[in-house]
Coordinates of C-alpha atoms in Angstrom, one line a residue:
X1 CA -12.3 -33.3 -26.8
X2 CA -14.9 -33.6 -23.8
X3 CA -16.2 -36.5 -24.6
X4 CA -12.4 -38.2 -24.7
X5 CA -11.4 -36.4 -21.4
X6 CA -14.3 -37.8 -19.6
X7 CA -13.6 -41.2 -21.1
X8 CA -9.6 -41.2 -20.2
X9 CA -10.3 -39.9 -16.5
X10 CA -13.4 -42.5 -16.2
X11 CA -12.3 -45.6 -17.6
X12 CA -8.1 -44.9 -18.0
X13 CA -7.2 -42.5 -15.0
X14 CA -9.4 -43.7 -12.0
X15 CA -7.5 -46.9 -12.7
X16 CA -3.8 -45.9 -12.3
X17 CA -1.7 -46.3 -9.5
X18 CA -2.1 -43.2 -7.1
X19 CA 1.9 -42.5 -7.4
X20 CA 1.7 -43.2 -10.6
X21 CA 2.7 -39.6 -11.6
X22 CA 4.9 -39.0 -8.6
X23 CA 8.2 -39.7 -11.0
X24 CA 9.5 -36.5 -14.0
X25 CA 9.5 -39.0 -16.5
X26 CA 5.5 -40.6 -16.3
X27 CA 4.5 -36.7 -16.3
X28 CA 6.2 -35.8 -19.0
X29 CA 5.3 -39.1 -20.7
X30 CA 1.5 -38.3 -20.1
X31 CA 2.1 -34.8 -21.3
X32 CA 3.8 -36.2 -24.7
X33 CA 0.8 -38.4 -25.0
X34 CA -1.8 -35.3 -24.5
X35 CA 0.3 -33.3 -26.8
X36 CA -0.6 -35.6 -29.4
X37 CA -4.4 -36.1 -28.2
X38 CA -4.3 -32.3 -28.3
X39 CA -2.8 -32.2 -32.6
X40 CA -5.4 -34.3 -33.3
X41 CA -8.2 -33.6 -31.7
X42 CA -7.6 -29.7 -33.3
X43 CA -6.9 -31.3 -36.6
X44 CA -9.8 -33.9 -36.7
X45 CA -12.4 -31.1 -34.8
X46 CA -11.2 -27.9 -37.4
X47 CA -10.4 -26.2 -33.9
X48 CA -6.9 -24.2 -33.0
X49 CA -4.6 -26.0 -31.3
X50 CA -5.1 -23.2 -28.4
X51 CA -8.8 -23.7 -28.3
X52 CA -8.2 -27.7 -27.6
X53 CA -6.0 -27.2 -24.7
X54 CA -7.9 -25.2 -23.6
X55 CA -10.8 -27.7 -23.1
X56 CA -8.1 -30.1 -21.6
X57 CA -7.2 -27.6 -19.1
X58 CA -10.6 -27.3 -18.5
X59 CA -11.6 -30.9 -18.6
X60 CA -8.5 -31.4 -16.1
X61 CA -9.8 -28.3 -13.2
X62 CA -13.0 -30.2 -13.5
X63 CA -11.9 -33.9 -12.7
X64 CA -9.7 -32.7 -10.3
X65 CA -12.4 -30.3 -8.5
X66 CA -14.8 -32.9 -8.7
X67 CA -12.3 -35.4 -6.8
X68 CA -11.9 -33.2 -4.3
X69 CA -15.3 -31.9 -4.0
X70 CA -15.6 -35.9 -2.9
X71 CA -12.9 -35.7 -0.4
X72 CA -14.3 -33.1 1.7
X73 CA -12.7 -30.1 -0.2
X74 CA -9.7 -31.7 0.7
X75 CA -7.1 -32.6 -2.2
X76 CA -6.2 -36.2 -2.3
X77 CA -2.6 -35.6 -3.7
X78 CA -0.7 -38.2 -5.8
X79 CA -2.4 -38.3 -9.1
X80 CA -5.0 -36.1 -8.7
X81 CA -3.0 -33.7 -7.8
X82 CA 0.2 -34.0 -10.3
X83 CA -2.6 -34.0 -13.0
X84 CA -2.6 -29.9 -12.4
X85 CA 0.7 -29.9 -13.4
X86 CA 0.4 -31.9 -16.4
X87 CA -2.2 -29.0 -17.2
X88 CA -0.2 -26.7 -16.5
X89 CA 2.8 -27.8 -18.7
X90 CA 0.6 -28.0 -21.5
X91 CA -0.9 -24.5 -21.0
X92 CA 3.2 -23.4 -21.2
X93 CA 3.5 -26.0 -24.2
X94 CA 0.4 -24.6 -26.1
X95 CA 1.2 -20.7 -24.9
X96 CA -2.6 -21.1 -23.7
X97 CA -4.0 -17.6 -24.3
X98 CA -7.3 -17.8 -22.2
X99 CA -6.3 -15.5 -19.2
X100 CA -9.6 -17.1 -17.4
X101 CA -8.4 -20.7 -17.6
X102 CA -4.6 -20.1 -16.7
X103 CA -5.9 -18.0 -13.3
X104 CA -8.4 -20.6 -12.0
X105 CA -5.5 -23.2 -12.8
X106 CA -3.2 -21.1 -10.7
X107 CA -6.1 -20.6 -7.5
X108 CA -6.2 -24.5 -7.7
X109 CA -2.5 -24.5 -7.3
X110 CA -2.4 -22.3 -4.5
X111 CA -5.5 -23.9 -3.0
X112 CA -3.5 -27.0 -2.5
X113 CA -0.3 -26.4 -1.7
X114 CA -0.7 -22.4 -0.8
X115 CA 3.1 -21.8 -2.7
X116 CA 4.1 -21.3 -6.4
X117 CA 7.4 -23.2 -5.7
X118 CA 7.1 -25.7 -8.5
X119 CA 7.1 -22.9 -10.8
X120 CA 9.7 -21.0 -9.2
X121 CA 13.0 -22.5 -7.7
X122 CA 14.0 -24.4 -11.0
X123 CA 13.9 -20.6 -12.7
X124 CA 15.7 -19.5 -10.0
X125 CA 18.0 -22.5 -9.1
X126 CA 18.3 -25.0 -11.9
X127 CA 15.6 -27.9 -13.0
X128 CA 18.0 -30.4 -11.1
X129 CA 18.1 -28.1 -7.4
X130 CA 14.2 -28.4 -6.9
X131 CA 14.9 -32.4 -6.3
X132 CA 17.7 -31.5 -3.2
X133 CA 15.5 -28.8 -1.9
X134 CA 12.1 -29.8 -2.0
X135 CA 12.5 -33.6 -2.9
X136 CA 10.5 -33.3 -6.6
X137 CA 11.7 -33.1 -9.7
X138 CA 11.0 -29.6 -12.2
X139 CA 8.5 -30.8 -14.7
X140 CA 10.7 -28.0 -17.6
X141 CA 13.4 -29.3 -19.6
X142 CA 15.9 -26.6 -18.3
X143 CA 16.2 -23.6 -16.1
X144 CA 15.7 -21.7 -19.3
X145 CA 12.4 -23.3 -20.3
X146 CA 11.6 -22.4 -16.7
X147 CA 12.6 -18.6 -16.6
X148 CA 10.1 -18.4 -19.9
X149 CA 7.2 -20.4 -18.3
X150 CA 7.8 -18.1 -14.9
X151 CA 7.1 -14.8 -17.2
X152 CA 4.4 -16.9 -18.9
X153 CA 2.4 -17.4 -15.8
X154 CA 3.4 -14.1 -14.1
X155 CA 1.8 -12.5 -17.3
X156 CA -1.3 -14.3 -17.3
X157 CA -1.7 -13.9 -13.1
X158 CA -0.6 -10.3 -13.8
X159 CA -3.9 -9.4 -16.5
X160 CA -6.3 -11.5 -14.5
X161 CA -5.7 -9.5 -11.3
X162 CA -4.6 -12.3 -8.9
X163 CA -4.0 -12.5 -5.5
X164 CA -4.0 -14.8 -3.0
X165 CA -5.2 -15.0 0.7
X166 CA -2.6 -16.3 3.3
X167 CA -4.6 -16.0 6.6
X168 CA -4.5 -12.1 7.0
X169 CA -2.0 -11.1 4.2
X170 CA -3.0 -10.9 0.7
X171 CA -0.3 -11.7 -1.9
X172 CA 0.4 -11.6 -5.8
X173 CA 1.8 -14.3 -7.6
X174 CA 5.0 -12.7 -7.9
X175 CA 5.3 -12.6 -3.8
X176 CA 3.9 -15.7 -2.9
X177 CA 6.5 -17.4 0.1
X178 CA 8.5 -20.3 -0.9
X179 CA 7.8 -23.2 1.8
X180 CA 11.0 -25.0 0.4
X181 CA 13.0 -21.4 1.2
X182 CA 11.3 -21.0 5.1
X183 CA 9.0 -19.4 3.3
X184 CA 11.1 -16.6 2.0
X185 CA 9.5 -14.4 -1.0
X186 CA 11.1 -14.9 -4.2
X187 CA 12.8 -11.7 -4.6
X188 CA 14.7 -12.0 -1.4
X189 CA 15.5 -15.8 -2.2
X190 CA 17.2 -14.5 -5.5
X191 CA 18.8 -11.3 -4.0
X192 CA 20.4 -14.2 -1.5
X193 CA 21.8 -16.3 -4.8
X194 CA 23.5 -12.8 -6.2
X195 CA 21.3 -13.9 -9.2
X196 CA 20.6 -10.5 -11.1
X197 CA 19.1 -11.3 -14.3
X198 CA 16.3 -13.1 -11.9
X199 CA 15.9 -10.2 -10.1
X200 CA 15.5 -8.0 -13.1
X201 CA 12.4 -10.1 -14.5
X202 CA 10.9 -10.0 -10.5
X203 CA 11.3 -6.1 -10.2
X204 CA 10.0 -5.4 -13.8
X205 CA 6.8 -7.6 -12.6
X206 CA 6.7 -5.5 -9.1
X207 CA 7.8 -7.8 -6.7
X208 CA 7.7 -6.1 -3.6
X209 CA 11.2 -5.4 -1.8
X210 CA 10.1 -5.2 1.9
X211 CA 11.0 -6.8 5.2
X212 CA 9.0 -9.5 6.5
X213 CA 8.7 -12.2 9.2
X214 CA 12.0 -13.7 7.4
X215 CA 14.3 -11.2 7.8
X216 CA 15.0 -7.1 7.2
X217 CA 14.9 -5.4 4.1
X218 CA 16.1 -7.0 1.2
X219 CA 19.0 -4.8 0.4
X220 CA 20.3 -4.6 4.0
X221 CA 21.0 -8.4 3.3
X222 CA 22.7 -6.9 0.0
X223 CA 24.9 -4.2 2.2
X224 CA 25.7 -6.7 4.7
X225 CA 27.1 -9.4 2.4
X226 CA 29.1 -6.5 0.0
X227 CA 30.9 -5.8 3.9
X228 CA 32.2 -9.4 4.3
X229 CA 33.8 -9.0 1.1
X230 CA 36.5 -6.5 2.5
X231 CA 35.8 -3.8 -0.5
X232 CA 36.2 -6.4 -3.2
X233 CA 32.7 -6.9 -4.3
X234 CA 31.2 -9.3 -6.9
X235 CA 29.8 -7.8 -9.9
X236 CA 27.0 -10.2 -9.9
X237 CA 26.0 -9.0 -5.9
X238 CA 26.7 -5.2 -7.4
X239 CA 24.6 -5.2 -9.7
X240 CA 21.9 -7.1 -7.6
X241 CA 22.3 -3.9 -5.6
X242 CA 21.6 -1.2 -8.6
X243 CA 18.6 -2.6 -9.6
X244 CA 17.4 -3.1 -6.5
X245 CA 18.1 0.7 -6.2
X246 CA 16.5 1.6 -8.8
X247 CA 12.9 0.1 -7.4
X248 CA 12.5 2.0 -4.2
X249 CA 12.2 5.3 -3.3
X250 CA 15.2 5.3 -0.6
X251 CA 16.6 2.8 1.5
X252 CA 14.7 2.2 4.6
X253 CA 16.8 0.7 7.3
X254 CA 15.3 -1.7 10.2
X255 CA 15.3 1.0 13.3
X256 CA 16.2 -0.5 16.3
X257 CA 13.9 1.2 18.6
X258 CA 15.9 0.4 22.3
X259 CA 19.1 1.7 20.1
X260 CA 16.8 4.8 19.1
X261 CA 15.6 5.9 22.5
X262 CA 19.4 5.5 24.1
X263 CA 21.0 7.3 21.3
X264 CA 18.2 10.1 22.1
X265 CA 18.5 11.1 18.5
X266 CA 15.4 13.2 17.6
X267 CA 14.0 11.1 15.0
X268 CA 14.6 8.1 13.0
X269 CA 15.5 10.3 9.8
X270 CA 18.7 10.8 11.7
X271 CA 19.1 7.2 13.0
X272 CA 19.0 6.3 9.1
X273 CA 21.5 8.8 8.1
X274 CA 23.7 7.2 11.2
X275 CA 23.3 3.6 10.3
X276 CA 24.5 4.7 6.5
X277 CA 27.7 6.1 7.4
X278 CA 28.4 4.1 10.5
X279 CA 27.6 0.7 9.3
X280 CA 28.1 1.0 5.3
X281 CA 30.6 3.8 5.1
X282 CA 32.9 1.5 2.9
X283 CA 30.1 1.2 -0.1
X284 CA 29.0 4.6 0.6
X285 CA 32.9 6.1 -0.2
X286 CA 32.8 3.6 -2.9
X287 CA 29.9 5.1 -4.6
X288 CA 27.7 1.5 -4.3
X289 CA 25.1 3.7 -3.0
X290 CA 24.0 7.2 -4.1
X291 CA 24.1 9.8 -1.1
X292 CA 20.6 10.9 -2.2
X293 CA 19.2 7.0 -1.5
X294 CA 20.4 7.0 2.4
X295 CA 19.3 10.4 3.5
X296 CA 22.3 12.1 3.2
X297 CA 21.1 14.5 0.7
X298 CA 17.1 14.7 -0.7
X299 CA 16.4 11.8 -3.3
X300 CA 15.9 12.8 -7.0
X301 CA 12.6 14.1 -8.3
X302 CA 13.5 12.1 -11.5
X303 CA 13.5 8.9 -9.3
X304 CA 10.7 9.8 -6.9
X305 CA 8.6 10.2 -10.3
X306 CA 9.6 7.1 -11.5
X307 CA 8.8 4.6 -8.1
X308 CA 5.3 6.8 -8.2
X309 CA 4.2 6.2 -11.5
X310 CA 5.6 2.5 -11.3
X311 CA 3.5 2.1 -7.8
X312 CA 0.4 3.6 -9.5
X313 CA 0.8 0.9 -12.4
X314 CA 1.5 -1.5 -10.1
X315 CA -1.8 -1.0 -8.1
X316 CA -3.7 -1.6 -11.5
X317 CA -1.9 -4.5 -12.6
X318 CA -0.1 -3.0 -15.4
X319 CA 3.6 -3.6 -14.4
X320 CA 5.2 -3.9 -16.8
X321 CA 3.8 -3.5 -20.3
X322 CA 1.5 -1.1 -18.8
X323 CA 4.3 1.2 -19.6
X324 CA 4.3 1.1 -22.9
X325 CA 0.9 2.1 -23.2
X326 CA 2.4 5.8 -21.5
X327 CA 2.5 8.5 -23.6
X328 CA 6.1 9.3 -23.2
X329 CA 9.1 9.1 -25.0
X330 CA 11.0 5.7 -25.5
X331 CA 13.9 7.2 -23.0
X332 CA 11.7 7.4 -20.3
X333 CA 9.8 4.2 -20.7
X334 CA 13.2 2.3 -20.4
X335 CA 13.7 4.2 -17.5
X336 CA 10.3 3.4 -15.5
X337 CA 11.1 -0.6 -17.1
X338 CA 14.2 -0.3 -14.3
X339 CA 16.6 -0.2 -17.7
X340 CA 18.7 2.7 -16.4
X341 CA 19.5 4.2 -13.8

């Protein structure tokens, strides 16, 4: 398989136009064509299918790098750089096991383009919104093929320990901004669609719901669109609300600090308890929001246990099938998966 890979990118590759791989349809022509490189090769070589593409993942990083390397560390784009997502299809095609190979596929990713977007908006959006939003089109057949290769890669950045260095913030895969969403974080681009069963594969991975240089908290945006609806709220934006709920200790409104010091309320315990009923007092009466989650009464031990352990796991990269190494009852480990409330 070396030997042939050194050959195509030597004599084959160098020779292609550099846009050559800018259209959907010549990637996914070129990764039918490995497909079958990668069936025979196995077949012909008495090696598993998942060993060979892995050496073509491989093989791939190390043209790639190399190119690069030659450009100054500086990617050259076009072919050389759409050839990391013809890897990276295959590595989905081939459910590529090798945690070391899919990471270092991933870095090189990021390196480039410092966002995960390909990956993400067509499991979020649709294979066809990617071309309106970001003008490229989603290498996966569908948004479902794209929702499985999402968890695929979130698994594999999840046991290699990723993260990724963004000047001074450090991120994991799962909260890497979207440049094509202002550069948004994924949870808070899906929270914004209403789209809950998105949200529920995020959370269960430990995306983070905090504010950041886009906007507030995540689930203010939530409150705030469930008041324009007059008390006649959409299920899908309801339950969008629950789970987020059910992955953070409390809310945590944004404090106004001006508004603080002229309302010369003694602390901003108080100021949250005031924005609650003041500025959410329809969701509040309509149950939407559990008393004990706005500081209107003490949260839940049962639910301060559960965002504890779930942090814990979290720091250790075991979210989530590091619960079902717990030793507790089934109940409970649906309960710290965000099953039930």
């Amino acid at each position: 398989m070396d030997s042939f890979m050194d050959f195509y990118f030597d004599e084959v590759f160098v020779n292609l136009d550099r846009d050559c791989l800018n259209e959907r349809y010549k990637r996914r022509e070129l990764v039918q064509y490995f497909n079958s490189v990668i069936t025979g090769c196995a077949k012909g070589q008495n090696k598993s299918d998942n060993t060979t593409c892995k050496n073509f993942v491989n093989s791939a990083l190390k043209y790639h790098n190399n190119c690069k390397s030659n450009n100054g560390d500086i990617c050259l784009m076009g072919k050389y750089h759409n050839l990391l997502y013809i890897a990276m299809k295959l590595a989905f095609d081939w459910s590529l096991q090798d945690n070391g190979v899919v990471a270092a596929l991933l870095d090189e990713l990021y390196a480039c383009e410092r966002t995960f977007e390909r990956i993400f908006l067509g499991a979020i959006f649709g294979t066809s919104a990617p071309y309106f939003l970001a003008g490229w089109k989603s290498d996966f057949v569908d948004r479902e093929e794209n929702v499985h290769a999402l968890v695929f890669f979130l698994d594999h950045a999840t046991n290699a320990n990723l993260e990724f260095r963004d000047e001074d913030k450090s991120y994991r895969f799962i909260d890497v901004p979207l440049e094509s969403c202002g550069k948004a974080s994924p949870v808070r681009v899906v929270i914004q669609m209403g789209a809950a069963e998105m949200l529920m594969i995020l959370l269960r991975f430990g995306a983070r719901i905090t504010a950041d240089h886009v906007s507030t908290n995540p689930i203010e945006t939530i409150l705030d669109r469930l008041n324009e609806y007059k008390r006649q709220y959409p299920y899908e934006l309801v339950t969008c609300l629950k789970l987020s709920l059910r992955a953070v200790p409390h809310l945590n409104f944004t404090v106004d600090k001006l508004a603080l010091k002229h309302l010369e309320l003694p602390d901003d315990y108080n100021y949250q308890k005031r924005i609650a009923l003041e500025k959410y007092g329809d969701i509040l009466k309509d149950h939407l929001v559990p008393s004990s989650r706005c500081g209107l009464r003490p949260v839940e031990l049962k639910h301060l246990c559960r965002c504890q352990i779930r942090h814990m796991l979290w720091v250790n990269f075991e979210l989530p099938f590091g619960i079902q190494k717990l030793p507790l009852p089934i109940s409970l480990k649906k309960y710290l998966d965000l099953c039930e409330d």
